């Protein structure tokens, strides 16, 4: 019976420890992945903002104050991205190290218990009472340690359950600066808001620069004059680029005759002329290849910044952390709670089996000694 309990306990302990370790690593890897995606997206926004500073359409660039603001927000973005990535990786590494240590400790404990049970059985069979008593002393120490480990894992099981409950509560009522920040910290709200505003401002200004060039240069029909850009532009008028924002940065709907980010460069290719060596159009067209490339660069950067708008909105209210915690609670928490429970149940079964074995060894050794003593008297 004791052998059966011990065997089942070891199986439950070994299986639970392995699955708990695997489940925890999967959860940590998922958290690190989410943090990496967010950090990488922030870095991409920073790169596109930096690229916007170098954009020039027909020598027209962003306003100096906008370029200065880009430098300021870039520093904040890089700091937030670095902090998010570093803190998440550090917390993940600390938890993994602790898991490895606990896993090694459980394996050592199980191996020692198994070896001790084998020796105790042999010594009790051969009637080596002194060695049996010595093993009993060691066994009780080991049983006490195993029960302590059992209690620790019971506490760990409760901590996992409480953390999962806390995640659910945080998802429903997000709170700044909680213990959950140690798992996956939110990006600074002020930085997220400022970054969102700056991306809208840059997008709005880049589109305005392109549209001013289209209206004031590309679509103008005039003979060569001093101070006026002329390259023999002619033919159908070039459609202007749709600005997704009004001057106050509120959302704006495109109107008829405008092209949006998704097809602007392709549509404008139909208006490219064949230029001479001096840059003057030899064939009908509104754009030279050089001017088209400059406008295409402005469109690409504007579109990239515009697409990151929803991501930056999610950073403001920490939606990416909320989504991560929701996924963990739904997909990972059940396994973590189940497998941590297996560990302390396995430890309890092993501890109980060893404790009963210790009692059996003492009884069996005494009984054997009593038989030998009685036999000697009868002889």
Short mmCIF file of C-alpha atoms in Angstrom, two decimals:
data_model
loop_
_atom_site.label_atom_id
_atom_site.label_comp_id
_atom_site.label_asym_id
_atom_site.label_seq_id
_atom_site.Cartn_x
_atom_site.Cartn_y
_atom_site.Cartn_z
CA UNK A 1 0.00 0.00 0.00
CA UNK A 2 2.79 2.40 0.96
CA UNK A 3 4.71 1.51 -2.18
CA UNK A 4 1.61 2.29 -4.23
CA UNK A 5 1.08 5.64 -2.47
CA UNK A 6 4.76 6.50 -2.86
CA UNK A 7 4.78 5.53 -6.54
CA UNK A 8 1.61 7.47 -7.32
CA UNK A 9 2.92 10.45 -5.36
CA UNK A 10 6.20 10.47 -7.30
CA UNK A 11 4.34 10.23 -10.61
CA UNK A 12 1.99 13.08 -9.68
CA UNK A 13 4.91 15.15 -8.37
CA UNK A 14 7.11 14.58 -11.41
CA UNK A 15 4.27 15.16 -13.89
CA UNK A 16 2.96 18.22 -12.07
CA UNK A 17 6.41 19.77 -11.75
CA UNK A 18 7.15 19.26 -15.44
CA UNK A 19 3.82 20.62 -16.62
CA UNK A 20 3.92 23.55 -14.19
CA UNK A 21 7.41 24.46 -15.37
CA UNK A 22 6.31 24.21 -19.00
CA UNK A 23 3.10 26.20 -18.41
CA UNK A 24 4.95 28.94 -16.57
CA UNK A 25 7.59 29.22 -19.28
CA UNK A 26 4.86 29.44 -21.94
CA UNK A 27 3.18 32.22 -19.97
CA UNK A 28 6.43 34.12 -19.46
CA UNK A 29 7.39 33.75 -23.11
CA UNK A 30 3.99 35.10 -24.11
CA UNK A 31 4.42 38.12 -21.84
CA UNK A 32 7.93 38.78 -23.18
CA UNK A 33 6.63 38.43 -26.74
CA UNK A 34 3.85 40.98 -26.11
CA UNK A 35 6.32 43.39 -24.51
CA UNK A 36 8.72 42.93 -27.44
CA UNK A 37 5.96 43.61 -29.98
CA UNK A 38 4.95 46.78 -28.13
CA UNK A 39 8.55 47.93 -27.74
CA UNK A 40 9.27 47.22 -31.40
CA UNK A 41 6.17 49.14 -32.48
CA UNK A 42 7.24 52.11 -30.37
CA UNK A 43 10.67 51.99 -31.97
CA UNK A 44 9.07 51.89 -35.43
CA UNK A 45 7.05 55.01 -34.61
CA UNK A 46 10.26 56.69 -33.49
CA UNK A 47 12.00 55.69 -36.74
CA UNK A 48 9.16 56.99 -38.90
CA UNK A 49 9.08 60.27 -37.01
CA UNK A 50 12.82 60.61 -37.53
CA UNK A 51 12.36 59.82 -41.22
CA UNK A 52 9.71 62.55 -41.47
CA UNK A 53 12.34 65.15 -40.59
CA UNK A 54 14.32 64.28 -43.70
CA UNK A 55 11.32 64.34 -46.05
CA UNK A 56 11.40 67.21 -48.53
CA UNK A 57 9.00 67.71 -51.42
CA UNK A 58 10.41 70.21 -53.93
CA UNK A 59 12.69 71.53 -51.15
CA UNK A 60 9.72 72.07 -48.78
CA UNK A 61 10.14 70.36 -45.39
CA UNK A 62 8.35 70.22 -42.06
CA UNK A 63 8.20 73.36 -39.94
CA UNK A 64 11.19 73.84 -37.58
CA UNK A 65 9.01 73.66 -34.44
CA UNK A 66 7.60 70.30 -35.58
CA UNK A 67 11.10 68.96 -36.20
CA UNK A 68 12.14 70.13 -32.73
CA UNK A 69 9.14 68.38 -31.16
CA UNK A 70 10.05 65.19 -33.03
CA UNK A 71 13.49 65.22 -31.37
CA UNK A 72 11.92 65.60 -27.94
CA UNK A 73 9.33 62.86 -28.36
CA UNK A 74 11.92 60.50 -29.88
CA UNK A 75 13.91 60.59 -26.67
CA UNK A 76 10.82 59.79 -24.60
CA UNK A 77 9.75 56.98 -26.94
CA UNK A 78 13.17 55.35 -26.85
CA UNK A 79 13.23 55.60 -23.05
CA UNK A 80 9.76 54.03 -22.69
CA UNK A 81 10.57 51.24 -25.16
CA UNK A 82 13.85 50.45 -23.41
CA UNK A 83 12.23 50.45 -19.95
CA UNK A 84 9.38 48.20 -21.06
CA UNK A 85 11.68 45.69 -22.75
CA UNK A 86 14.31 45.67 -19.97
CA UNK A 87 11.89 45.36 -17.05
CA UNK A 88 9.86 42.59 -18.67
CA UNK A 89 12.94 40.56 -19.60
CA UNK A 90 14.45 41.05 -16.12
CA UNK A 91 11.26 39.91 -14.37
CA UNK A 92 10.99 36.94 -16.73
CA UNK A 93 14.62 35.93 -16.08
CA UNK A 94 14.15 36.15 -12.29
CA UNK A 95 11.05 33.93 -12.42
CA UNK A 96 12.75 31.42 -14.75
CA UNK A 97 15.76 31.20 -12.44
CA UNK A 98 13.47 30.59 -9.47
CA UNK A 99 11.58 27.91 -11.40
CA UNK A 100 14.80 26.15 -12.37
CA UNK A 101 15.96 26.16 -8.74
CA UNK A 102 12.64 24.84 -7.47
CA UNK A 103 12.53 22.16 -10.17
CA UNK A 104 16.06 21.01 -9.28
CA UNK A 105 15.16 20.96 -5.58
CA UNK A 106 12.09 18.79 -6.23
CA UNK A 107 14.10 16.35 -8.35
CA UNK A 108 16.78 16.08 -5.65
CA UNK A 109 14.18 15.60 -2.91
CA UNK A 110 12.38 12.89 -4.87
CA UNK A 111 15.66 11.10 -5.63
CA UNK A 112 16.82 11.23 -1.98
CA UNK A 113 13.44 9.99 -0.76
CA UNK A 114 13.50 7.12 -3.23
CA UNK A 115 17.06 6.16 -2.21
CA UNK A 116 16.19 6.46 1.48
CA UNK A 117 13.13 4.25 1.05
CA UNK A 118 15.21 1.61 -0.69
CA UNK A 119 17.89 1.61 2.03
CA UNK A 120 15.28 1.57 4.79
CA UNK A 121 13.60 -1.44 3.26
CA UNK A 122 16.92 -3.34 2.99
CA UNK A 123 18.07 -2.46 6.51
CA UNK A 124 14.73 -3.41 8.05
CA UNK A 125 14.68 -6.74 6.17
CA UNK A 126 18.19 -7.62 7.37
CA UNK A 127 17.43 -6.44 10.89
CA UNK A 128 20.09 -3.71 11.00
CA UNK A 129 18.32 -1.84 13.75
CA UNK A 130 20.99 0.80 14.38
CA UNK A 131 21.08 1.76 10.71
CA UNK A 132 17.29 1.71 10.60
CA UNK A 133 17.11 4.14 13.53
CA UNK A 134 19.71 6.36 11.83
CA UNK A 135 17.65 6.37 8.64
CA UNK A 136 14.53 7.07 10.67
CA UNK A 137 16.13 10.22 12.07
CA UNK A 138 17.16 11.33 8.58
CA UNK A 139 13.75 10.32 7.29
CA UNK A 140 11.87 12.46 9.80
CA UNK A 141 14.05 15.43 8.90
CA UNK A 142 13.35 14.77 5.23
CA UNK A 143 9.62 14.32 5.87
CA UNK A 144 9.53 17.64 7.73
CA UNK A 145 11.32 19.32 4.81
CA UNK A 146 8.96 17.71 2.33
CA UNK A 147 5.93 18.88 4.27
CA UNK A 148 7.43 22.38 4.30
CA UNK A 149 7.86 22.17 0.51
CA UNK A 150 4.28 20.98 0.29
CA UNK A 151 3.17 24.05 2.21
CA UNK A 152 5.29 26.31 0.00
CA UNK A 153 3.70 24.93 -3.13
CA UNK A 154 0.26 25.21 -1.57
CA UNK A 155 1.10 28.88 -1.00
CA UNK A 156 2.39 29.13 -4.57
CA UNK A 157 -0.84 27.60 -5.83
CA UNK A 158 -2.80 30.24 -3.93
CA UNK A 159 -0.52 33.00 -5.22
CA UNK A 160 -1.10 31.84 -8.81
CA UNK A 161 -4.85 31.77 -8.23
CA UNK A 162 -4.80 35.21 -6.58
CA UNK A 163 -2.67 36.64 -9.42
CA UNK A 164 -5.12 35.33 -12.00
CA UNK A 165 -8.02 36.84 -10.06
CA UNK A 166 -6.09 40.13 -9.78
CA UNK A 167 -5.57 40.13 -13.54
CA UNK A 168 -9.30 39.71 -14.10
CA UNK A 169 -10.04 42.54 -11.68
CA UNK A 170 -7.36 44.77 -13.24
CA UNK A 171 -8.81 44.15 -16.72
CA UNK A 172 -12.20 45.35 -15.49
CA UNK A 173 -10.80 48.27 -13.46
CA UNK A 174 -7.26 49.21 -14.60
CA UNK A 175 -5.21 50.69 -11.79
CA UNK A 176 -1.85 52.38 -12.14
CA UNK A 177 1.20 51.27 -10.14
CA UNK A 178 0.03 47.87 -8.85
CA UNK A 179 2.01 44.71 -8.15
CA UNK A 180 1.06 43.54 -11.65
CA UNK A 181 3.51 46.14 -13.01
CA UNK A 182 6.20 43.59 -12.14
CA UNK A 183 4.74 41.23 -14.76
CA UNK A 184 4.12 43.67 -17.61
CA UNK A 185 4.39 47.43 -17.00
CA UNK A 186 2.25 49.95 -18.86
CA UNK A 187 3.86 52.59 -21.05
CA UNK A 188 3.86 56.06 -19.51
CA UNK A 189 0.49 57.61 -20.35
CA UNK A 190 1.87 61.11 -20.94
CA UNK A 191 4.44 59.75 -23.41
CA UNK A 192 1.75 57.77 -25.25
CA UNK A 193 -0.52 60.82 -25.51
CA UNK A 194 2.29 63.07 -26.68
CA UNK A 195 3.44 60.48 -29.22
CA UNK A 196 -0.09 60.12 -30.62
CA UNK A 197 -0.45 63.90 -30.92
CA UNK A 198 2.92 64.20 -32.62
CA UNK A 199 2.17 61.46 -35.15
CA UNK A 200 -1.08 63.21 -36.07
CA UNK A 201 0.69 66.56 -36.37
CA UNK A 202 3.44 65.15 -38.57
CA UNK A 203 0.95 63.27 -40.76
CA UNK A 204 -1.18 66.38 -41.13
CA UNK A 205 1.79 68.57 -42.04
CA UNK A 206 3.32 66.11 -44.50
CA UNK A 207 0.01 65.81 -46.35
CA UNK A 208 -0.35 69.60 -46.30
CA UNK A 209 3.15 69.97 -47.79
CA UNK A 210 2.32 67.53 -50.59
CA UNK A 211 -1.04 69.16 -51.33
CA UNK A 212 0.46 72.67 -51.40
CA UNK A 213 3.04 71.51 -53.92
CA UNK A 214 0.30 69.88 -56.01
CA UNK A 215 -1.93 72.99 -55.95
CA UNK A 216 0.72 75.70 -56.21
CA UNK A 217 3.26 74.01 -58.50
CA UNK A 218 2.22 70.74 -60.09
CA UNK A 219 -1.24 71.80 -61.24
CA UNK A 220 -0.31 75.34 -62.28
CA UNK A 221 -0.18 76.20 -65.97
CA UNK A 222 2.09 79.17 -66.51
CA UNK A 223 5.07 80.10 -68.64
CA UNK A 224 8.56 80.25 -67.12
CA UNK A 225 8.83 83.11 -64.61
CA UNK A 226 11.41 84.16 -62.06
CA UNK A 227 10.83 82.61 -58.63
CA UNK A 228 8.26 80.14 -59.91
CA UNK A 229 9.01 76.44 -60.30
CA UNK A 230 8.44 75.47 -63.90
CA UNK A 231 9.33 72.25 -65.68
CA UNK A 232 6.82 72.33 -68.55
CA UNK A 233 4.09 70.56 -66.54
CA UNK A 234 0.94 69.94 -68.57
CA UNK A 235 -1.95 67.53 -69.06
CA UNK A 236 -4.78 66.45 -66.73
CA UNK A 237 -4.63 67.87 -63.20
CA UNK A 238 -3.07 65.74 -60.47
CA UNK A 239 -5.52 64.67 -57.72
CA UNK A 240 -4.61 65.95 -54.27
CA UNK A 241 -3.82 63.69 -51.33
CA UNK A 242 -6.58 63.11 -48.75
CA UNK A 243 -5.68 64.51 -45.35
CA UNK A 244 -7.11 62.22 -42.62
CA UNK A 245 -7.03 65.06 -40.07
CA UNK A 246 -8.47 68.55 -39.86
CA UNK A 247 -6.30 71.45 -38.71
CA UNK A 248 -7.34 70.74 -35.09
CA UNK A 249 -6.24 67.08 -35.57
CA UNK A 250 -9.78 65.70 -35.45
CA UNK A 251 -10.62 62.94 -37.94
CA UNK A 252 -11.62 64.01 -41.43
CA UNK A 253 -13.42 62.13 -44.22
CA UNK A 254 -11.98 62.11 -47.75
CA UNK A 255 -13.98 63.91 -50.44
CA UNK A 256 -14.42 63.23 -54.15
CA UNK A 257 -11.34 63.94 -56.25
CA UNK A 258 -8.86 63.08 -53.48
CA UNK A 259 -6.63 60.00 -53.35
CA UNK A 260 -5.83 58.26 -50.07
CA UNK A 261 -2.63 56.78 -48.73
CA UNK A 262 -3.33 53.31 -50.10
CA UNK A 263 -3.40 54.22 -53.80
CA UNK A 264 -1.89 57.69 -54.13
CA UNK A 265 1.53 56.68 -55.45
CA UNK A 266 0.04 54.27 -57.99
CA UNK A 267 -2.43 56.89 -59.26
CA UNK A 268 0.28 59.55 -59.52
CA UNK A 269 2.45 57.28 -61.67
CA UNK A 270 0.02 57.97 -64.51
CA UNK A 271 1.00 61.65 -64.40
CA UNK A 272 4.78 61.24 -64.73
CA UNK A 273 6.39 62.86 -67.75
CA UNK A 274 9.61 61.98 -69.47
CA UNK A 275 12.16 64.63 -68.46
CA UNK A 276 15.18 65.96 -70.31
CA UNK A 277 18.64 66.09 -68.85
CA UNK A 278 17.79 69.51 -67.41
CA UNK A 279 14.66 68.19 -65.67
CA UNK A 280 12.16 69.76 -68.06
CA UNK A 281 9.25 67.54 -69.19
CA UNK A 282 9.56 66.49 -72.84
CA UNK A 283 6.20 64.73 -72.80
CA UNK A 284 2.84 65.69 -71.24
CA UNK A 285 2.72 65.09 -67.52
CA UNK A 286 2.49 66.81 -64.16
CA UNK A 287 5.32 65.08 -62.29
CA UNK A 288 8.95 64.42 -62.94
CA UNK A 289 10.25 61.07 -61.64
CA UNK A 290 12.23 62.90 -58.94
CA UNK A 291 9.23 64.86 -57.71
CA UNK A 292 7.08 61.70 -57.75
CA UNK A 293 9.64 59.87 -55.61
CA UNK A 294 9.72 62.73 -53.10
CA UNK A 295 5.93 62.77 -52.86
CA UNK A 296 5.84 58.97 -52.58
CA UNK A 297 8.29 59.10 -49.65
CA UNK A 298 6.08 61.64 -47.88
CA UNK A 299 3.01 59.45 -48.48
CA UNK A 300 4.73 56.30 -47.20
CA UNK A 301 5.90 57.95 -43.98
CA UNK A 302 2.52 59.63 -43.43
CA UNK A 303 0.67 56.37 -43.99
CA UNK A 304 2.96 54.50 -41.61
CA UNK A 305 2.41 57.07 -38.85
CA UNK A 306 -1.34 57.09 -39.51
CA UNK A 307 -1.53 53.27 -39.23
CA UNK A 308 0.16 53.40 -35.81
CA UNK A 309 -2.61 55.67 -34.49
CA UNK A 310 -4.80 52.86 -33.06
CA UNK A 311 -1.72 51.27 -31.47
CA UNK A 312 -0.86 54.54 -29.71
CA UNK A 313 -4.47 54.94 -28.57
CA UNK A 314 -4.21 51.48 -27.00
CA UNK A 315 -1.08 52.57 -25.16
CA UNK A 316 -2.91 55.49 -23.55
CA UNK A 317 -5.32 53.30 -21.61
CA UNK A 318 -2.92 50.33 -21.37
CA UNK A 319 -5.10 48.21 -23.65
CA UNK A 320 -2.13 46.06 -24.71
CA UNK A 321 -1.58 45.05 -21.06
CA UNK A 322 -5.32 44.44 -20.61
CA UNK A 323 -5.39 42.20 -23.70
CA UNK A 324 -2.30 40.32 -22.50
CA UNK A 325 -3.77 39.72 -19.03
CA UNK A 326 -7.07 38.61 -20.60
CA UNK A 327 -5.26 36.04 -22.74
CA UNK A 328 -3.21 34.81 -19.76
CA UNK A 329 -6.32 34.48 -17.58
CA UNK A 330 -8.18 32.58 -20.31
CA UNK A 331 -5.43 30.42 -21.82
CA UNK A 332 -2.71 30.00 -19.18
CA UNK A 333 -4.20 30.41 -15.69
CA UNK A 334 -6.23 27.14 -15.66
CA UNK A 335 -3.13 25.09 -16.47
CA UNK A 336 -0.94 26.95 -13.96
CA UNK A 337 -3.44 26.42 -11.15
CA UNK A 338 -4.03 22.76 -12.04
CA UNK A 339 -0.35 21.84 -12.30
CA UNK A 340 0.72 23.73 -9.16
CA UNK A 341 -2.00 21.77 -7.35
CA UNK A 342 -0.53 18.51 -8.65
CA UNK A 343 2.84 19.39 -7.15
CA UNK A 344 1.68 19.91 -3.58
CA UNK A 345 -0.63 16.88 -3.78
CA UNK A 346 2.30 14.76 -5.03
CA UNK A 347 4.54 16.10 -2.25
CA UNK A 348 1.88 15.32 0.34
CA UNK A 349 1.46 11.77 -0.93
CA UNK A 350 5.23 11.18 -0.97
CA UNK A 351 5.60 12.66 2.53
CA UNK A 352 2.77 10.53 3.89
CA UNK A 353 4.20 7.37 2.27
CA UNK A 354 7.67 8.03 3.73
CA UNK A 355 6.23 8.79 7.16
CA UNK A 356 4.32 5.50 7.17
CA UNK A 357 7.43 3.73 5.91
CA UNK A 358 9.46 5.09 8.84
CA UNK A 359 6.94 3.71 11.28
CA UNK A 360 6.89 0.38 9.43
CA UNK A 361 10.71 0.16 9.47
CA UNK A 362 10.87 0.62 13.24
CA UNK A 363 8.08 -1.89 13.89
CA UNK A 364 9.52 -4.42 11.48
CA UNK A 365 13.07 -4.07 12.85
CA UNK A 366 11.88 -4.50 16.43
CA UNK A 367 9.72 -7.44 15.49
CA UNK A 368 12.60 -9.10 13.70
CA UNK A 369 14.90 -8.49 16.66
CA UNK A 370 12.26 -9.90 19.02
CA UNK A 371 11.99 -13.04 16.89
CA UNK A 372 15.73 -13.50 16.90
CA UNK A 373 15.86 -12.98 20.67
CA UNK A 374 13.01 -15.46 21.25
CA UNK A 375 14.63 -18.01 18.98
CA UNK A 376 17.93 -17.74 20.85
CA UNK A 377 16.12 -18.32 24.15
CA UNK A 378 14.35 -21.38 22.79
CA UNK A 379 17.63 -22.79 21.51
#
